[in-house]
Amino acid sequence: MENGGAGRPVVYLFGSAAGAVFGLPDAVREARARGWEAAVGLTPAARGWLEAQVPQLEELTGYPVKSAYRWPGRPDVLPPPDAVLFAPVTFNSFNSLALGLTTSWVVGYAAEALGKGIPVLVMPCVNEALAAHPQFARSVATLREAGAHILLGEEGTGDGSRPFPWDAGLRAVERVLGR
């Protein structure tokens, strides 16, 4: 799979408003070091948190950071992705994606990507109490049934008790890209 410039795969890095989102610039740098084109999408709350870093993210990727739907009739500003890594994903965004509630661009795009057969990797960032909520398990099952790669446990979930495992998410993207 290679949609990007100079034959490089394009990976969308999406984030929602969990503390781990502050690690996104480093994840972008690592994605670029792996030879991927990277584009960033943020939920509106995450964009607010990272507003001061948006110019840096745009410089790193060469693309605008998206957090809102484009106006009808306007062209898309991002190249088509080969994979989407949605990390960190809050409880709200995770369940919204599973339920098809696309009130933010990143959740809407991830839902569409699943429907188009684009690999979507989802790394929740929830605490134990939220992970124990019955909707969480239902959402895991629904998203897996839809074809999403859900990264949980040692390979994925960052609940704040230990550093968010960005490298595990990027390794999973590597596997999906077949590299």
Coordinates of N, CA and C in Angstrom, one line a residue:
M1 N 0.8 -1.2 0.0 CA 0.0 0.0 0.0 C 0.9 1.2 0.0
E2 N 0.7 2.0 -1.0 CA 1.6 3.2 -1.1 C 0.9 4.3 -1.8
N3 N 0.2 5.2 -1.1 CA -0.4 6.4 -1.7 C 0.4 7.6 -1.6
G4 N 1.4 7.7 -0.8 CA 2.0 9.0 -0.4 C 3.0 9.4 -1.5
G5 N 3.6 10.6 -1.2 CA 4.6 11.2 -2.1 C 5.8 10.2 -2.1
A6 N 6.4 10.1 -3.3 CA 7.6 9.3 -3.5 C 7.4 7.9 -3.2
G7 N 6.1 7.4 -3.3 CA 5.8 6.0 -3.0 C 5.7 5.6 -1.6
R8 N 5.7 6.6 -0.7 CA 5.6 6.4 0.7 C 4.2 6.2 1.2
P9 N 3.9 5.3 2.1 CA 2.6 5.1 2.6 C 2.1 6.4 3.4
V10 N 0.9 6.6 3.4 CA 0.3 7.7 4.1 C -0.5 7.2 5.3
V11 N -0.1 7.7 6.5 CA -0.7 7.3 7.8 C -1.4 8.5 8.4
Y12 N -2.7 8.4 8.7 CA -3.3 9.5 9.4 C -3.2 9.1 10.9
L13 N -2.7 10.1 11.7 CA -2.6 10.0 13.1 C -3.7 10.9 13.7
F14 N -4.7 10.3 14.3 CA -5.8 11.0 14.9 C -5.7 10.9 16.4
G15 N -6.1 12.0 17.1 CA -6.1 12.0 18.6 C -7.3 12.7 19.2
S16 N -7.7 12.2 20.3 CA -8.7 12.9 21.1 C -8.1 13.4 22.4
A17 N -9.0 14.1 23.2 CA -8.5 14.8 24.3 C -8.2 13.9 25.6
A18 N -7.1 13.2 25.5 CA -6.6 12.5 26.6 C -5.2 13.0 26.8
G19 N -4.6 13.0 28.0 CA -3.3 13.6 28.2 C -2.2 13.0 27.3
A20 N -2.4 11.8 26.8 CA -1.4 11.2 25.9 C -1.3 11.9 24.6
V21 N -2.3 12.7 24.2 CA -2.3 13.4 23.0 C -1.1 14.4 22.9
F22 N -0.5 14.8 24.0 CA 0.6 15.7 24.0 C 1.8 15.0 23.4
G23 N 1.8 13.7 23.3 CA 2.9 12.9 22.7 C 2.8 12.8 21.2
L24 N 1.7 13.4 20.6 CA 1.5 13.2 19.2 C 2.6 13.8 18.3
P25 N 3.2 15.0 18.6 CA 4.3 15.4 17.8 C 5.5 14.4 17.7
D26 N 5.8 13.8 18.8 CA 6.8 12.8 18.8 C 6.4 11.6 17.9
A27 N 5.1 11.2 18.0 CA 4.6 10.1 17.2 C 4.7 10.5 15.7
V28 N 4.4 11.7 15.4 CA 4.6 12.2 14.0 C 6.0 12.0 13.5
R29 N 6.9 12.5 14.4 CA 8.4 12.4 14.0 C 8.8 10.9 13.8
E30 N 8.3 10.1 14.7 CA 8.6 8.6 14.5 C 8.0 8.1 13.3
A31 N 6.8 8.4 12.9 CA 6.1 8.0 11.7 C 7.0 8.4 10.5
R32 N 7.4 9.6 10.5 CA 8.2 10.2 9.4 C 9.5 9.4 9.3
A33 N 10.1 9.1 10.5 CA 11.4 8.4 10.5 C 11.2 7.0 9.9
R34 N 10.0 6.4 10.0 CA 9.8 5.1 9.5 C 9.5 5.2 8.0
G35 N 9.5 6.3 7.4 CA 9.3 6.5 6.0 C 7.9 6.7 5.5
W36 N 7.1 7.1 6.5 CA 5.7 7.3 6.1 C 5.4 8.8 6.0
E37 N 4.4 9.1 5.1 CA 3.8 10.5 5.1 C 2.8 10.4 6.3
A38 N 2.7 11.5 7.0 CA 1.8 11.6 8.1 C 0.9 12.8 8.0
A39 N -0.3 12.6 8.4 CA -1.3 13.7 8.5 C -2.0 13.6 9.8
V40 N -2.3 14.7 10.4 CA -2.9 14.7 11.8 C -4.3 15.2 11.7
G41 N -5.2 14.5 12.5 CA -6.5 14.9 12.8 C -6.8 14.9 14.2
L42 N -7.5 15.9 14.7 CA -7.8 16.0 16.2 C -9.2 16.3 16.4
T43 N -9.8 15.7 17.5 CA -11.1 16.1 17.9 C -11.0 17.6 18.3
P44 N -12.1 18.3 18.3 CA -12.1 19.7 18.7 C -11.4 20.0 20.0
A45 N -11.7 19.2 21.0 CA -11.1 19.4 22.3 C -9.6 19.2 22.3
A46 N -9.2 18.1 21.6 CA -7.8 17.8 21.5 C -7.1 19.0 20.7
R47 N -7.7 19.5 19.7 CA -7.1 20.6 19.0 C -6.9 21.8 20.0
G48 N -7.9 22.1 20.8 CA -7.8 23.1 21.8 C -6.6 22.9 22.7
W49 N -6.4 21.7 23.1 CA -5.2 21.4 24.0 C -3.9 21.6 23.3
L50 N -3.9 21.3 22.0 CA -2.6 21.3 21.2 C -2.5 22.6 20.3
E51 N -3.4 23.5 20.5 CA -3.4 24.7 19.6 C -2.0 25.3 19.4
A52 N -1.2 25.4 20.5 CA 0.1 26.0 20.4 C 1.0 25.1 19.5
Q53 N 0.7 23.8 19.4 CA 1.6 22.9 18.7 C 1.1 22.7 17.3
V54 N -0.1 23.2 16.9 CA -0.6 23.0 15.6 C 0.4 23.5 14.5
P55 N 0.9 24.7 14.6 CA 1.9 25.1 13.5 C 3.1 24.1 13.4
Q56 N 3.6 23.6 14.5 CA 4.7 22.6 14.5 C 4.2 21.3 13.8
L57 N 3.0 20.9 14.1 CA 2.5 19.6 13.5 C 2.3 19.8 12.0
E58 N 1.9 21.0 11.6 CA 1.7 21.2 10.2 C 3.0 21.3 9.4
E59 N 4.0 21.9 10.1 CA 5.4 21.9 9.5 C 6.0 20.5 9.4
L60 N 5.8 19.7 10.4 CA 6.3 18.3 10.4 C 5.7 17.5 9.3
T61 N 4.4 17.7 9.1 CA 3.6 16.8 8.2 C 3.6 17.4 6.8
G62 N 3.6 18.7 6.7 CA 3.4 19.4 5.4 C 1.9 19.5 5.0
Y63 N 1.0 19.2 6.0 CA -0.4 19.2 5.8 C -1.1 20.0 6.9
P64 N -2.3 20.6 6.6 CA -3.0 21.2 7.7 C -3.5 20.1 8.7
V65 N -3.6 20.5 10.0 CA -4.2 19.7 11.0 C -5.7 19.8 10.9
K66 N -6.4 18.7 10.7 CA -7.8 18.8 10.5 C -8.6 18.4 11.8
S67 N -9.6 19.2 12.0 CA -10.4 18.9 13.2 C -11.9 19.2 12.9
A68 N -12.2 19.7 11.7 CA -13.5 20.0 11.3 C -13.8 19.5 9.9
Y69 N -15.1 19.2 9.6 CA -15.5 18.7 8.3 C -15.2 19.9 7.3
R70 N -14.9 19.5 6.1 CA -14.7 20.5 5.0 C -16.0 20.9 4.5
W71 N -16.0 22.1 4.0 CA -17.2 22.7 3.4 C -17.6 21.9 2.1
P72 N -18.9 21.7 1.9 CA -19.3 21.0 0.6 C -18.7 21.7 -0.6
G73 N -18.2 20.9 -1.5 CA -17.6 21.4 -2.8 C -16.2 21.8 -2.7
R74 N -15.6 21.9 -1.5 CA -14.2 22.2 -1.4 C -13.4 20.9 -1.5
P75 N -12.2 21.0 -2.1 CA -11.4 19.8 -2.2 C -10.8 19.3 -0.9
D76 N -10.5 18.0 -0.8 CA -9.9 17.5 0.4 C -8.4 18.0 0.3
V77 N -7.9 18.3 1.5 CA -6.5 18.8 1.6 C -5.5 17.8 1.9
L78 N -6.0 16.6 2.3 CA -5.1 15.5 2.7 C -5.0 14.4 1.6
P79 N -3.9 13.7 1.4 CA -3.8 12.6 0.5 C -4.6 11.4 1.1
P80 N -5.1 10.5 0.3 CA -5.8 9.4 0.9 C -4.9 8.5 1.7
P81 N -5.4 8.0 2.8 CA -4.5 7.2 3.7 C -4.4 5.7 3.4
D82 N -3.3 5.2 3.8 CA -3.1 3.7 3.7 C -3.5 3.1 5.0
A83 N -3.5 3.9 6.1 CA -3.9 3.4 7.4 C -4.2 4.6 8.3
V84 N -5.1 4.3 9.3 CA -5.4 5.4 10.3 C -5.1 4.8 11.7
L85 N -4.3 5.6 12.4 CA -4.0 5.2 13.8 C -4.7 6.3 14.7
F86 N -5.8 5.9 15.4 CA -6.5 6.8 16.3 C -6.1 6.5 17.7
A87 N -5.2 7.4 18.1 CA -4.6 7.2 19.5 C -4.1 8.6 20.0
P88 N -4.4 8.9 21.2 CA -5.2 8.2 22.1 C -6.7 8.5 21.8
V89 N -7.5 7.5 22.2 CA -8.9 7.6 22.0 C -9.6 7.6 23.3
T90 N -10.3 8.6 23.6 CA -11.1 8.7 24.9 C -12.3 7.7 24.9
F91 N -12.8 7.5 26.0 CA -14.0 6.7 26.2 C -15.1 7.2 25.3
N92 N -15.3 8.5 25.3 CA -16.4 9.1 24.5 C -16.1 8.9 23.0
S93 N -14.9 9.2 22.5 CA -14.7 9.0 21.1 C -14.7 7.5 20.7
F94 N -14.2 6.7 21.6 CA -14.3 5.2 21.3 C -15.7 4.7 21.1
N95 N -16.6 5.1 22.0 CA -17.9 4.7 22.0 C -18.7 5.3 20.8
S96 N -18.3 6.6 20.5 CA -19.0 7.3 19.4 C -18.6 6.6 18.1
L97 N -17.4 6.2 18.0 CA -17.0 5.5 16.7 C -17.7 4.2 16.6
A98 N -17.8 3.4 17.7 CA -18.6 2.1 17.7 C -20.0 2.3 17.3
L99 N -20.6 3.4 17.8 CA -22.0 3.6 17.6 C -22.4 4.4 16.4
G100 N -21.3 4.9 15.6 CA -21.5 5.6 14.4 C -22.0 7.1 14.7
L101 N -21.6 7.6 15.8 CA -22.0 9.0 16.2 C -20.8 9.9 15.7
T102 N -21.0 10.5 14.6 CA -19.9 11.1 13.9 C -19.9 12.7 14.1
T103 N -20.0 13.1 15.3 CA -20.1 14.5 15.5 C -18.7 15.3 15.5
S104 N -17.6 14.5 15.4 CA -16.3 15.1 15.1 C -15.7 14.6 13.8
W105 N -14.9 15.3 13.2 CA -14.3 14.9 11.9 C -13.5 13.6 12.0
V106 N -12.7 13.5 13.1 CA -11.8 12.3 13.2 C -12.7 11.1 13.4
V107 N -13.7 11.2 14.2 CA -14.6 10.0 14.4 C -15.3 9.7 13.1
G108 N -15.8 10.7 12.5 CA -16.5 10.5 11.2 C -15.6 9.9 10.1
Y109 N -14.4 10.4 10.0 CA -13.4 9.8 9.0 C -13.1 8.4 9.4
A110 N -12.8 8.1 10.7 CA -12.5 6.7 11.1 C -13.6 5.8 10.7
A111 N -14.8 6.2 11.0 CA -16.0 5.4 10.6 C -16.1 5.1 9.1
E112 N -15.8 6.2 8.3 CA -15.8 6.0 6.9 C -14.7 5.1 6.4
A113 N -13.5 5.3 7.0 CA -12.4 4.4 6.6 C -12.7 3.0 6.8
L114 N -13.4 2.6 8.0 CA -13.8 1.3 8.2 C -14.7 0.8 7.1
G115 N -15.6 1.6 6.7 CA -16.5 1.2 5.6 C -15.8 1.1 4.2
K116 N -14.7 1.8 4.0 CA -13.9 1.7 2.8 C -12.9 0.6 2.8
G117 N -12.7 -0.1 3.9 CA -11.7 -1.1 4.0 C -10.3 -0.6 4.3
I118 N -10.2 0.7 4.7 CA -8.9 1.2 5.1 C -8.6 0.7 6.5
P119 N -7.4 0.2 6.7 CA -7.1 -0.3 8.1 C -7.2 0.9 9.1
V120 N -7.9 0.6 10.2 CA -8.1 1.6 11.3 C -7.6 0.9 12.5
L121 N -6.7 1.5 13.2 CA -6.1 1.0 14.4 C -6.6 1.9 15.5
V122 N -7.1 1.4 16.6 CA -7.7 2.2 17.6 C -7.1 1.9 19.0
M123 N -6.5 2.9 19.6 CA -5.8 2.6 20.9 C -6.5 3.5 22.0
P124 N -7.4 2.9 22.7 CA -8.1 3.6 23.8 C -7.2 4.1 24.9
C125 N -7.5 5.2 25.5 CA -6.8 5.7 26.6 C -7.9 6.0 27.7
V126 N -8.2 4.9 28.4 CA -9.3 5.0 29.4 C -8.8 4.4 30.7
N127 N -9.4 4.9 31.8 CA -9.0 4.3 33.1 C -9.8 3.0 33.4
E128 N -9.4 2.3 34.4 CA -10.0 1.0 34.7 C -11.5 1.1 34.9
A129 N -12.0 2.1 35.6 CA -13.4 2.3 35.8 C -14.2 2.4 34.5
L130 N -13.7 3.2 33.6 CA -14.4 3.3 32.3 C -14.2 2.0 31.5
A131 N -13.1 1.4 31.5 CA -12.9 0.1 30.8 C -13.9 -0.9 31.3
A132 N -14.3 -0.8 32.6 CA -15.2 -1.8 33.2 C -16.7 -1.5 32.9
H133 N -16.9 -0.3 32.3 CA -18.3 0.0 31.9 C -18.8 -1.0 30.8
P134 N -20.0 -1.5 30.9 CA -20.4 -2.5 29.9 C -20.4 -2.0 28.5
Q135 N -20.5 -0.7 28.2 CA -20.5 -0.2 26.9 C -19.1 -0.3 26.2
F136 N -18.1 -0.3 27.0 CA -16.7 -0.4 26.5 C -16.5 -1.7 25.8
A137 N -16.9 -2.8 26.5 CA -16.8 -4.2 25.9 C -17.6 -4.3 24.7
R138 N -18.8 -3.7 24.7 CA -19.7 -3.8 23.5 C -19.0 -3.0 22.4
S139 N -18.4 -1.9 22.7 CA -17.8 -1.1 21.6 C -16.6 -1.8 21.1
V140 N -15.8 -2.5 21.9 CA -14.7 -3.3 21.4 C -15.2 -4.4 20.4
A141 N -16.2 -5.1 20.8 CA -16.7 -6.1 20.0 C -17.3 -5.6 18.7
T142 N -18.0 -4.5 18.7 CA -18.6 -3.8 17.5 C -17.5 -3.4 16.6
L143 N -16.5 -2.7 17.1 CA -15.4 -2.2 16.3 C -14.6 -3.4 15.7
R144 N -14.3 -4.4 16.4 CA -13.6 -5.5 15.9 C -14.4 -6.2 14.7
E145 N -15.7 -6.3 15.0 CA -16.6 -6.9 13.9 C -16.6 -6.0 12.7
A146 N -16.4 -4.7 12.8 CA -16.3 -3.8 11.7 C -15.0 -3.8 11.0
G147 N -14.0 -4.5 11.6 CA -12.7 -4.6 11.0 C -11.6 -3.8 11.6
A148 N -11.9 -3.1 12.7 CA -10.9 -2.2 13.3 C -9.9 -3.1 14.1
H149 N -8.7 -2.6 14.2 CA -7.7 -3.3 15.0 C -7.7 -2.5 16.3
I150 N -8.1 -3.2 17.4 CA -8.2 -2.6 18.7 C -7.0 -3.0 19.5
L151 N -6.2 -2.0 19.9 CA -5.0 -2.3 20.7 C -5.3 -2.0 22.2
L152 N -5.3 -3.1 22.9 CA -5.6 -3.1 24.3 C -4.5 -3.8 25.1
G153 N -4.5 -3.5 26.4 CA -3.6 -4.2 27.3 C -2.2 -3.8 27.1
E154 N -1.3 -4.7 27.2 CA 0.2 -4.3 27.1 C 0.5 -3.7 25.8
E155 N -0.2 -4.1 24.7 CA 0.1 -3.5 23.4 C -0.5 -2.1 23.2
G156 N -1.4 -1.7 24.1 CA -2.1 -0.5 23.7 C -2.6 0.4 24.8
T157 N -3.5 0.0 25.6 CA -4.3 1.0 26.4 C -3.4 1.8 27.4
G158 N -3.4 3.1 27.2 CA -2.7 4.0 28.1 C -3.7 4.6 29.1
D159 N -3.7 4.2 30.3 CA -4.7 4.7 31.2 C -4.1 5.8 32.2
G160 N -2.9 6.3 31.9 CA -2.3 7.3 32.7 C -1.5 6.7 33.9
S161 N -1.6 5.4 34.1 CA -0.8 4.8 35.2 C 0.6 4.5 34.7
R162 N 0.8 4.5 33.4 CA 2.2 4.3 32.8 C 2.2 5.1 31.5
P163 N 3.4 5.3 30.9 CA 3.5 6.1 29.7 C 2.6 5.5 28.6
F164 N 2.0 6.3 27.8 CA 1.2 5.9 26.6 C 2.1 5.1 25.7
P165 N 1.7 4.0 25.2 CA 2.6 3.1 24.3 C 2.5 3.5 22.9
W166 N 3.0 4.7 22.5 CA 3.0 5.1 21.1 C 3.7 4.1 20.2
D167 N 4.8 3.6 20.7 CA 5.6 2.7 19.9 C 4.8 1.4 19.5
A168 N 4.0 1.0 20.4 CA 3.1 -0.2 20.1 C 2.1 0.1 19.0
G169 N 1.6 1.3 19.0 CA 0.7 1.7 18.0 C 1.4 1.8 16.6
L170 N 2.5 2.4 16.6 CA 3.3 2.5 15.4 C 3.8 1.2 14.8
R171 N 4.1 0.3 15.7 CA 4.5 -1.1 15.3 C 3.3 -1.8 14.7
A172 N 2.1 -1.6 15.3 CA 0.9 -2.2 14.7 C 0.6 -1.7 13.3
V173 N 0.8 -0.4 13.1 CA 0.6 0.2 11.8 C 1.6 -0.4 10.8
E174 N 2.8 -0.6 11.3 CA 3.8 -1.2 10.4 C 3.4 -2.6 10.0
R175 N 2.8 -3.4 10.9 CA 2.3 -4.7 10.6 C 1.2 -4.7 9.6
V176 N 0.3 -3.7 9.8 CA -0.8 -3.6 8.9 C -0.4 -3.2 7.5
L177 N 0.6 -2.3 7.4 CA 1.2 -1.9 6.1 C 2.0 -3.0 5.5
G178 N 2.3 -4.1 6.2 CA 3.1 -5.2 5.7 C 4.6 -4.9 5.5
R179 N 5.1 -4.1 6.5 CA 6.5 -3.7 6.5 C 7.2 -4.3 7.7

